PDB file of C-alpha atoms in Angstrom:
ATOM      1  CA  UNK A   1     -37.776  22.483 130.262  1.00  0.00           C
ATOM      2  CA  UNK A   2     -38.309  18.815 130.715  1.00  0.00           C
ATOM      3  CA  UNK A   3     -41.717  19.113 133.159  1.00  0.00           C
ATOM      4  CA  UNK A   4     -39.960  15.204 135.174  1.00  0.00           C
ATOM      5  CA  UNK A   5     -36.101  17.642 135.194  1.00  0.00           C
ATOM      6  CA  UNK A   6     -37.936  21.042 136.315  1.00  0.00           C
ATOM      7  CA  UNK A   7     -40.046  18.830 138.938  1.00  0.00           C
ATOM      8  CA  UNK A   8     -36.432  16.995 139.981  1.00  0.00           C
ATOM      9  CA  UNK A   9     -34.307  20.567 140.608  1.00  0.00           C
ATOM     10  CA  UNK A  10     -37.317  22.146 142.460  1.00  0.00           C
ATOM     11  CA  UNK A  11     -37.365  18.673 144.939  1.00  0.00           C
ATOM     12  CA  UNK A  12     -36.291  19.392 148.650  1.00  0.00           C
ATOM     13  CA  UNK A  13     -34.995  16.585 149.424  1.00  0.00           C
ATOM     14  CA  UNK A  14     -33.392  14.719 145.779  1.00  0.00           C
ATOM     15  CA  UNK A  15     -30.209  16.628 144.161  1.00  0.00           C
ATOM     16  CA  UNK A  16     -28.893  16.634 140.826  1.00  0.00           C
ATOM     17  CA  UNK A  17     -25.581  15.658 140.640  1.00  0.00           C
ATOM     18  CA  UNK A  18     -24.330  19.250 140.024  1.00  0.00           C
ATOM     19  CA  UNK A  19     -25.733  20.428 143.556  1.00  0.00           C
ATOM     20  CA  UNK A  20     -24.035  17.775 144.807  1.00  0.00           C
ATOM     21  CA  UNK A  21     -21.268  19.501 143.545  1.00  0.00           C
ATOM     22  CA  UNK A  22     -22.083  22.047 144.768  1.00  0.00           C
ATOM     23  CA  UNK A  23     -23.008  21.806 148.012  1.00  0.00           C
ATOM     24  CA  UNK A  24     -21.346  23.612 151.076  1.00  0.00           C
ATOM     25  CA  UNK A  25     -21.199  20.886 152.586  1.00  0.00           C
ATOM     26  CA  UNK A  26     -17.458  19.257 152.310  1.00  0.00           C
ATOM     27  CA  UNK A  27     -18.588  15.740 153.126  1.00  0.00           C
ATOM     28  CA  UNK A  28     -20.835  15.277 150.898  1.00  0.00           C
ATOM     29  CA  UNK A  29     -18.434  16.811 147.922  1.00  0.00           C
ATOM     30  CA  UNK A  30     -15.980  14.181 148.706  1.00  0.00           C
ATOM     31  CA  UNK A  31     -18.804  11.012 148.634  1.00  0.00           C
ATOM     32  CA  UNK A  32     -19.725  13.122 145.582  1.00  0.00           C
ATOM     33  CA  UNK A  33     -16.203  13.719 144.016  1.00  0.00           C
ATOM     34  CA  UNK A  34     -15.273   9.682 144.721  1.00  0.00           C
ATOM     35  CA  UNK A  35     -18.348   8.379 142.620  1.00  0.00           C
ATOM     36  CA  UNK A  36     -17.191  10.628 139.762  1.00  0.00           C
ATOM     37  CA  UNK A  37     -13.821   8.959 140.089  1.00  0.00           C
ATOM     38  CA  UNK A  38     -14.704   5.820 138.947  1.00  0.00           C
ATOM     39  CA  UNK A  39     -17.970   6.407 137.450  1.00  0.00           C
ATOM     40  CA  UNK A  40     -15.365   8.743 135.100  1.00  0.00           C
ATOM     41  CA  UNK A  41     -12.718   5.720 133.850  1.00  0.00           C
ATOM     42  CA  UNK A  42     -13.673   3.833 131.567  1.00  0.00           C
ATOM     43  CA  UNK A  43     -13.187   0.390 132.827  1.00  0.00           C
ATOM     44  CA  UNK A  44     -15.824   0.761 135.865  1.00  0.00           C
ATOM     45  CA  UNK A  45     -18.426  -2.069 135.003  1.00  0.00           C
ATOM     46  CA  UNK A  46     -21.795  -1.559 135.220  1.00  0.00           C
ATOM     47  CA  UNK A  47     -22.095   0.514 131.860  1.00  0.00           C
ATOM     48  CA  UNK A  48     -25.584   2.134 132.852  1.00  0.00           C
ATOM     49  CA  UNK A  49     -24.050   4.437 136.425  1.00  0.00           C
ATOM     50  CA  UNK A  50     -21.070   5.559 134.204  1.00  0.00           C
ATOM     51  CA  UNK A  51     -23.765   6.414 131.596  1.00  0.00           C
ATOM     52  CA  UNK A  52     -26.562   7.830 134.244  1.00  0.00           C
ATOM     53  CA  UNK A  53     -23.260  10.202 134.608  1.00  0.00           C
ATOM     54  CA  UNK A  54     -22.510  10.520 131.841  1.00  0.00           C
ATOM     55  CA  UNK A  55     -25.469  12.209 131.174  1.00  0.00           C
ATOM     56  CA  UNK A  56     -26.250  14.186 134.411  1.00  0.00           C
ATOM     57  CA  UNK A  57     -28.572  11.870 135.614  1.00  0.00           C
ATOM     58  CA  UNK A  58     -27.547  10.212 139.193  1.00  0.00           C
ATOM     59  CA  UNK A  59     -29.859  12.092 141.809  1.00  0.00           C
ATOM     60  CA  UNK A  60     -28.746  11.840 145.543  1.00  0.00           C
ATOM     61  CA  UNK A  61     -29.869  12.088 149.203  1.00  0.00           C
ATOM     62  CA  UNK A  62     -27.523  12.546 151.766  1.00  0.00           C
ATOM     63  CA  UNK A  63     -27.948  10.909 155.085  1.00  0.00           C
ATOM     64  CA  UNK A  64     -26.111  12.787 158.024  1.00  0.00           C
ATOM     65  CA  UNK A  65     -27.647   9.964 161.234  1.00  0.00           C
ATOM     66  CA  UNK A  66     -28.863   6.333 160.915  1.00  0.00           C
ATOM     67  CA  UNK A  67     -31.734   8.179 164.371  1.00  0.00           C
ATOM     68  CA  UNK A  68     -35.250   8.801 163.923  1.00  0.00           C
ATOM     69  CA  UNK A  69     -34.523  12.034 161.416  1.00  0.00           C
ATOM     70  CA  UNK A  70     -32.051  10.478 159.735  1.00  0.00           C
ATOM     71  CA  UNK A  71     -34.151   8.069 158.324  1.00  0.00           C
ATOM     72  CA  UNK A  72     -36.929   9.895 158.294  1.00  0.00           C
ATOM     73  CA  UNK A  73     -35.564  12.553 156.199  1.00  0.00           C
ATOM     74  CA  UNK A  74     -33.648   9.270 154.021  1.00  0.00           C
ATOM     75  CA  UNK A  75     -37.841   8.271 154.210  1.00  0.00           C
ATOM     76  CA  UNK A  76     -39.251  11.697 152.126  1.00  0.00           C
ATOM     77  CA  UNK A  77     -36.284  11.931 149.865  1.00  0.00           C
ATOM     78  CA  UNK A  78     -37.248   8.547 148.857  1.00  0.00           C
ATOM     79  CA  UNK A  79     -41.069   8.325 148.975  1.00  0.00           C
ATOM     80  CA  UNK A  80     -40.368  11.509 145.825  1.00  0.00           C
ATOM     81  CA  UNK A  81     -38.118   9.236 144.136  1.00  0.00           C
ATOM     82  CA  UNK A  82     -40.697   6.971 143.544  1.00  0.00           C
ATOM     83  CA  UNK A  83     -42.752   9.260 142.662  1.00  0.00           C
ATOM     84  CA  UNK A  84     -40.697  11.110 140.763  1.00  0.00           C
ATOM     85  CA  UNK A  85     -40.046   7.158 138.471  1.00  0.00           C
ATOM     86  CA  UNK A  86     -43.716   6.736 137.948  1.00  0.00           C
ATOM     87  CA  UNK A  87     -43.777   8.460 135.070  1.00  0.00           C
ATOM     88  CA  UNK A  88     -40.448   7.187 132.844  1.00  0.00           C
ATOM     89  CA  UNK A  89     -40.865   6.485 130.166  1.00  0.00           C
ATOM     90  CA  UNK A  90     -38.902   3.554 128.937  1.00  0.00           C
ATOM     91  CA  UNK A  91     -35.793   5.579 127.459  1.00  0.00           C
ATOM     92  CA  UNK A  92     -32.095   4.465 128.775  1.00  0.00           C
ATOM     93  CA  UNK A  93     -31.783   8.553 128.797  1.00  0.00           C
ATOM     94  CA  UNK A  94     -34.823   9.196 132.033  1.00  0.00           C
ATOM     95  CA  UNK A  95     -34.171   7.064 133.511  1.00  0.00           C
ATOM     96  CA  UNK A  96     -32.035   8.586 137.251  1.00  0.00           C
ATOM     97  CA  UNK A  97     -30.707   5.643 140.059  1.00  0.00           C
ATOM     98  CA  UNK A  98     -30.342   6.961 143.362  1.00  0.00           C
ATOM     99  CA  UNK A  99     -27.611   6.860 145.185  1.00  0.00           C
ATOM    100  CA  UNK A 100     -27.717   7.172 149.125  1.00  0.00           C
ATOM    101  CA  UNK A 101     -25.014   8.303 151.225  1.00  0.00           C
ATOM    102  CA  UNK A 102     -24.786   8.696 154.991  1.00  0.00           C
ATOM    103  CA  UNK A 103     -22.218  10.686 156.557  1.00  0.00           C
ATOM    104  CA  UNK A 104     -18.964   8.248 158.473  1.00  0.00           C
ATOM    105  CA  UNK A 105     -20.904   9.208 161.946  1.00  0.00           C
ATOM    106  CA  UNK A 106     -24.417   7.372 160.565  1.00  0.00           C
ATOM    107  CA  UNK A 107     -22.530   4.244 160.719  1.00  0.00           C
ATOM    108  CA  UNK A 108     -19.355   3.158 163.052  1.00  0.00           C
ATOM    109  CA  UNK A 109     -18.889  -0.545 160.721  1.00  0.00           C
ATOM    110  CA  UNK A 110     -15.356  -1.802 159.451  1.00  0.00           C
ATOM    111  CA  UNK A 111     -16.491  -4.849 157.921  1.00  0.00           C
ATOM    112  CA  UNK A 112     -18.311  -5.718 154.815  1.00  0.00           C
ATOM    113  CA  UNK A 113     -20.266  -7.909 157.310  1.00  0.00           C
ATOM    114  CA  UNK A 114     -20.888  -5.058 159.722  1.00  0.00           C
ATOM    115  CA  UNK A 115     -21.939  -2.862 156.332  1.00  0.00           C
ATOM    116  CA  UNK A 116     -24.323  -5.052 154.879  1.00  0.00           C
ATOM    117  CA  UNK A 117     -26.467  -5.446 158.417  1.00  0.00           C
ATOM    118  CA  UNK A 118     -26.517  -1.365 159.153  1.00  0.00           C
ATOM    119  CA  UNK A 119     -28.400  -1.550 155.639  1.00  0.00           C
ATOM    120  CA  UNK A 120     -30.934  -3.588 156.093  1.00  0.00           C
ATOM    121  CA  UNK A 121     -31.897  -2.163 158.970  1.00  0.00           C
ATOM    122  CA  UNK A 122     -31.831   1.090 157.167  1.00  0.00           C
ATOM    123  CA  UNK A 123     -34.238  -1.271 154.190  1.00  0.00           C
ATOM    124  CA  UNK A 124     -36.249  -2.117 157.462  1.00  0.00           C
ATOM    125  CA  UNK A 125     -36.595   1.152 158.618  1.00  0.00           C
ATOM    126  CA  UNK A 126     -37.976   2.232 155.614  1.00  0.00           C
ATOM    127  CA  UNK A 127     -40.617  -0.540 155.614  1.00  0.00           C
ATOM    128  CA  UNK A 128     -41.770   1.072 158.860  1.00  0.00           C
ATOM    129  CA  UNK A 129     -42.280   4.285 157.011  1.00  0.00           C
ATOM    130  CA  UNK A 130     -43.825   3.168 153.959  1.00  0.00           C
ATOM    131  CA  UNK A 131     -46.551   4.903 153.072  1.00  0.00           C
ATOM    132  CA  UNK A 132     -48.241   2.372 150.421  1.00  0.00           C
ATOM    133  CA  UNK A 133     -49.098  -1.227 150.905  1.00  0.00           C
ATOM    134  CA  UNK A 134     -47.409  -3.809 149.481  1.00  0.00           C
ATOM    135  CA  UNK A 135     -47.296  -4.830 145.999  1.00  0.00           C
ATOM    136  CA  UNK A 136     -50.159  -7.623 145.422  1.00  0.00           C
ATOM    137  CA  UNK A 137     -47.763  -8.775 142.626  1.00  0.00           C
ATOM    138  CA  UNK A 138     -44.549  -9.282 145.048  1.00  0.00           C
ATOM    139  CA  UNK A 139     -44.105 -11.750 146.909  1.00  0.00           C
ATOM    140  CA  UNK A 140     -43.741 -10.573 151.093  1.00  0.00           C
ATOM    141  CA  UNK A 141     -41.007 -13.854 151.613  1.00  0.00           C
ATOM    142  CA  UNK A 142     -37.479 -12.242 150.965  1.00  0.00           C
ATOM    143  CA  UNK A 143     -36.765 -16.602 149.852  1.00  0.00           C
ATOM    144  CA  UNK A 144     -39.093 -16.142 147.370  1.00  0.00           C
ATOM    145  CA  UNK A 145     -37.916 -15.944 144.077  1.00  0.00           C
ATOM    146  CA  UNK A 146     -40.429 -13.102 142.765  1.00  0.00           C
ATOM    147  CA  UNK A 147     -39.612 -10.784 146.316  1.00  0.00           C
ATOM    148  CA  UNK A 148     -37.563  -7.611 146.288  1.00  0.00           C
ATOM    149  CA  UNK A 149     -37.989  -4.517 148.272  1.00  0.00           C
ATOM    150  CA  UNK A 150     -40.520  -2.015 148.053  1.00  0.00           C
ATOM    151  CA  UNK A 151     -41.557   2.051 149.032  1.00  0.00           C
ATOM    152  CA  UNK A 152     -44.284   3.284 148.088  1.00  0.00           C
ATOM    153  CA  UNK A 153     -45.657   1.215 145.323  1.00  0.00           C
ATOM    154  CA  UNK A 154     -42.555  -0.088 143.251  1.00  0.00           C
ATOM    155  CA  UNK A 155     -40.659  -2.301 143.432  1.00  0.00           C
ATOM    156  CA  UNK A 156     -36.835  -2.093 143.635  1.00  0.00           C
ATOM    157  CA  UNK A 157     -32.843  -3.500 143.207  1.00  0.00           C
ATOM    158  CA  UNK A 158     -30.811  -1.731 146.133  1.00  0.00           C
ATOM    159  CA  UNK A 159     -27.849  -2.231 145.428  1.00  0.00           C
ATOM    160  CA  UNK A 160     -25.026  -1.726 149.394  1.00  0.00           C
ATOM    161  CA  UNK A 161     -20.713  -0.651 148.316  1.00  0.00           C
ATOM    162  CA  UNK A 162     -19.230   0.055 151.010  1.00  0.00           C
ATOM    163  CA  UNK A 163     -15.351   0.727 151.854  1.00  0.00           C
ATOM    164  CA  UNK A 164     -14.783  -2.637 153.495  1.00  0.00           C
ATOM    165  CA  UNK A 165     -14.683  -4.253 149.720  1.00  0.00           C
ATOM    166  CA  UNK A 166     -11.150  -4.768 148.736  1.00  0.00           C
ATOM    167  CA  UNK A 167     -11.185  -7.324 146.164  1.00  0.00           C
ATOM    168  CA  UNK A 168     -15.296  -7.382 145.151  1.00  0.00           C
ATOM    169  CA  UNK A 169     -13.521  -3.269 144.119  1.00  0.00           C
ATOM    170  CA  UNK A 170     -16.980  -2.898 142.249  1.00  0.00           C
ATOM    171  CA  UNK A 171     -19.545  -2.631 144.906  1.00  0.00           C
ATOM    172  CA  UNK A 172     -17.305  -0.135 146.409  1.00  0.00           C
ATOM    173  CA  UNK A 173     -18.167   3.732 145.336  1.00  0.00           C
ATOM    174  CA  UNK A 174     -15.217   4.994 148.391  1.00  0.00           C
ATOM    175  CA  UNK A 175     -15.358   5.894 151.804  1.00  0.00           C
ATOM    176  CA  UNK A 176     -19.223   6.170 152.385  1.00  0.00           C
ATOM    177  CA  UNK A 177     -21.342   3.668 152.950  1.00  0.00           C
ATOM    178  CA  UNK A 178     -23.712   3.770 149.626  1.00  0.00           C
ATOM    179  CA  UNK A 179     -27.283   2.233 148.959  1.00  0.00           C
ATOM    180  CA  UNK A 180     -28.183   2.707 144.999  1.00  0.00           C
ATOM    181  CA  UNK A 181     -31.512   2.145 144.374  1.00  0.00           C
ATOM    182  CA  UNK A 182     -33.267   1.955 140.377  1.00  0.00           C
ATOM    183  CA  UNK A 183     -36.997   0.536 139.803  1.00  0.00           C
ATOM    184  CA  UNK A 184     -37.153  -3.280 139.694  1.00  0.00           C
ATOM    185  CA  UNK A 185     -38.227  -2.428 135.895  1.00  0.00           C
ATOM    186  CA  UNK A 186     -36.015  -0.821 134.271  1.00  0.00           C
ATOM    187  CA  UNK A 187     -33.462  -3.776 134.685  1.00  0.00           C
ATOM    188  CA  UNK A 188     -36.550  -6.686 133.622  1.00  0.00           C
ATOM    189  CA  UNK A 189     -36.813  -3.858 129.996  1.00  0.00           C
ATOM    190  CA  UNK A 190     -32.839  -3.162 129.597  1.00  0.00           C
ATOM    191  CA  UNK A 191     -31.276  -6.102 131.306  1.00  0.00           C
ATOM    192  CA  UNK A 192     -34.251  -8.821 132.368  1.00  0.00           C
ATOM    193  CA  UNK A 193     -34.652 -12.540 129.993  1.00  0.00           C
ATOM    194  CA  UNK A 194     -34.355 -11.768 126.495  1.00  0.00           C
ATOM    195  CA  UNK A 195     -32.147 -11.703 124.142  1.00  0.00           C
ATOM    196  CA  UNK A 196     -31.020  -8.806 124.603  1.00  0.00           C
ATOM    197  CA  UNK A 197     -31.284  -8.470 128.170  1.00  0.00           C
ATOM    198  CA  UNK A 198     -29.067 -11.550 128.613  1.00  0.00           C
ATOM    199  CA  UNK A 199     -26.411 -10.084 126.534  1.00  0.00           C
ATOM    200  CA  UNK A 200     -26.211  -6.836 128.298  1.00  0.00           C
ATOM    201  CA  UNK A 201     -26.092  -8.813 130.997  1.00  0.00           C
ATOM    202  CA  UNK A 202     -23.171 -10.736 129.971  1.00  0.00           C
ATOM    203  CA  UNK A 203     -21.202  -8.090 128.883  1.00  0.00           C
ATOM    204  CA  UNK A 204     -21.703  -6.359 131.946  1.00  0.00           C
ATOM    205  CA  UNK A 205     -20.492  -9.540 134.184  1.00  0.00           C
ATOM    206  CA  UNK A 206     -17.476  -9.485 131.848  1.00  0.00           C
ATOM    207  CA  UNK A 207     -16.449  -6.352 133.016  1.00  0.00           C
ATOM    208  CA  UNK A 208     -17.083  -6.580 137.305  1.00  0.00           C
ATOM    209  CA  UNK A 209     -14.433 -10.397 136.048  1.00  0.00           C
ATOM    210  CA  UNK A 210     -11.566  -7.483 135.010  1.00  0.00           C
ATOM    211  CA  UNK A 211     -12.939  -4.641 136.470  1.00  0.00           C
ATOM    212  CA  UNK A 212     -12.574  -6.265 140.142  1.00  0.00           C
ATOM    213  CA  UNK A 213      -9.992  -9.420 138.624  1.00  0.00           C
ATOM    214  CA  UNK A 214     -12.869 -12.060 139.944  1.00  0.00           C
ATOM    215  CA  UNK A 215     -15.625 -13.815 138.271  1.00  0.00           C
ATOM    216  CA  UNK A 216     -19.112 -12.131 139.556  1.00  0.00           C
ATOM    217  CA  UNK A 217     -20.804 -12.669 142.319  1.00  0.00           C
ATOM    218  CA  UNK A 218     -22.483 -15.967 142.179  1.00  0.00           C
ATOM    219  CA  UNK A 219     -25.523 -15.157 143.885  1.00  0.00           C
ATOM    220  CA  UNK A 220     -26.567 -12.331 140.347  1.00  0.00           C
ATOM    221  CA  UNK A 221     -29.025 -13.649 138.681  1.00  0.00           C
ATOM    222  CA  UNK A 222     -32.558 -13.014 137.156  1.00  0.00           C
ATOM    223  CA  UNK A 223     -35.322 -11.496 138.729  1.00  0.00           C
ATOM    224  CA  UNK A 224     -37.487 -13.685 138.660  1.00  0.00           C
ATOM    225  CA  UNK A 225     -37.021 -16.739 136.936  1.00  0.00           C
ATOM    226  CA  UNK A 226     -34.772 -18.636 140.229  1.00  0.00           C
ATOM    227  CA  UNK A 227     -32.479 -16.243 141.324  1.00  0.00           C
ATOM    228  CA  UNK A 228     -32.969 -14.472 144.710  1.00  0.00           C
ATOM    229  CA  UNK A 229     -32.763 -10.817 145.283  1.00  0.00           C
ATOM    230  CA  UNK A 230     -31.809  -9.867 148.850  1.00  0.00           C
ATOM    231  CA  UNK A 231     -28.946 -12.018 148.152  1.00  0.00           C
ATOM    232  CA  UNK A 232     -28.053  -9.714 145.196  1.00  0.00           C
ATOM    233  CA  UNK A 233     -28.119  -6.258 147.010  1.00  0.00           C
ATOM    234  CA  UNK A 234     -25.470  -7.202 149.749  1.00  0.00           C
ATOM    235  CA  UNK A 235     -22.659  -8.878 147.739  1.00  0.00           C
ATOM    236  CA  UNK A 236     -19.612 -10.987 150.350  1.00  0.00           C
ATOM    237  CA  UNK A 237     -15.438 -10.563 149.063  1.00  0.00           C
ATOM    238  CA  UNK A 238     -15.925 -13.884 148.378  1.00  0.00           C
ATOM    239  CA  UNK A 239     -17.406 -16.541 145.115  1.00  0.00           C
ATOM    240  CA  UNK A 240     -18.801 -18.648 148.334  1.00  0.00           C
ATOM    241  CA  UNK A 241     -22.596 -20.315 148.893  1.00  0.00           C
ATOM    242  CA  UNK A 242     -24.740 -18.834 150.599  1.00  0.00           C
ATOM    243  CA  UNK A 243     -27.205 -19.667 153.110  1.00  0.00           C
ATOM    244  CA  UNK A 244     -28.734 -18.189 156.079  1.00  0.00           C
ATOM    245  CA  UNK A 245     -31.964 -16.412 156.487  1.00  0.00           C
ATOM    246  CA  UNK A 246     -32.753 -12.415 154.811  1.00  0.00           C
ATOM    247  CA  UNK A 247     -32.413  -9.938 157.920  1.00  0.00           C
ATOM    248  CA  UNK A 248     -35.868  -8.001 156.163  1.00  0.00           C
ATOM    249  CA  UNK A 249     -39.074  -9.300 158.199  1.00  0.00           C
ATOM    250  CA  UNK A 250     -42.106  -7.965 155.618  1.00  0.00           C
ATOM    251  CA  UNK A 251     -44.487  -5.922 158.032  1.00  0.00           C
ATOM    252  CA  UNK A 252     -48.258  -4.962 156.935  1.00  0.00           C
ATOM    253  CA  UNK A 253     -49.551  -1.571 156.347  1.00  0.00           C
ATOM    254  CA  UNK A 254     -51.259  -1.247 159.661  1.00  0.00           C
ATOM    255  CA  UNK A 255     -48.170  -2.322 161.867  1.00  0.00           C
ATOM    256  CA  UNK A 256     -46.298   0.559 160.025  1.00  0.00           C
ATOM    257  CA  UNK A 257     -49.825   2.699 161.091  1.00  0.00           C
ATOM    258  CA  UNK A 258     -49.607   1.877 164.237  1.00  0.00           C
ATOM    259  CA  UNK A 259     -45.694   2.044 164.819  1.00  0.00           C
ATOM    260  CA  UNK A 260     -45.487   5.571 163.090  1.00  0.00           C
ATOM    261  CA  UNK A 261     -48.379   6.593 165.822  1.00  0.00           C
ATOM    262  CA  UNK A 262     -46.090   5.389 168.127  1.00  0.00           C
ATOM    263  CA  UNK A 263     -43.835   6.901 167.566  1.00  0.00           C
TER     264      UNK A 263
END
């Protein structure tokens, strides 16, 4: 058995697709089945997610509450996920996406905007619990084209999918608020600023147009070449220009350590 897969199976926090399906908690199974119904369909626009689902690569963490215990559970799972992802060999078939799924008791939002507010609150609290310094080569300002959410020393891309998305169906994975997390580098490898990467992005965006019945969001771009990453984490329903300030605020490692010690 591959050592990476064996370590995944032994982890205390991350849950495999098989484990999610066999989980004794009703809402975990319901959430997984909704994900499966979408990713099994040939029209779902993200070809990477469909490939990961088909090859049993998805990993889950289910968050029961948004209190301190729930966020700490998520932080522990995300730490494990990042450690797992450090061993990536660059192949698509060893790229494990993480789906963070929240119970209906954890989040009481009813609109896309409120779900996004909750998602940013979660990312901010994870940042407060971050066990590692912010990477030196990633800008700390979300209004920089080279900013990404980071955790445990790894830049990440976070995709917020909400039950309130009706027009933008590609950002609706069912009744449970979900943050899909992947290491930033995987997008750079498979869909970066290269001829093959641009072709992949064009294909996915054409698929989004067909699936959603509307063109892809104008906020979608490519990392490091002008598009702001934070705007892509939570897409609004309309294809409008967006203004505003990112809800995320950077804290130093010392500030985070002090925050942890006081809790």
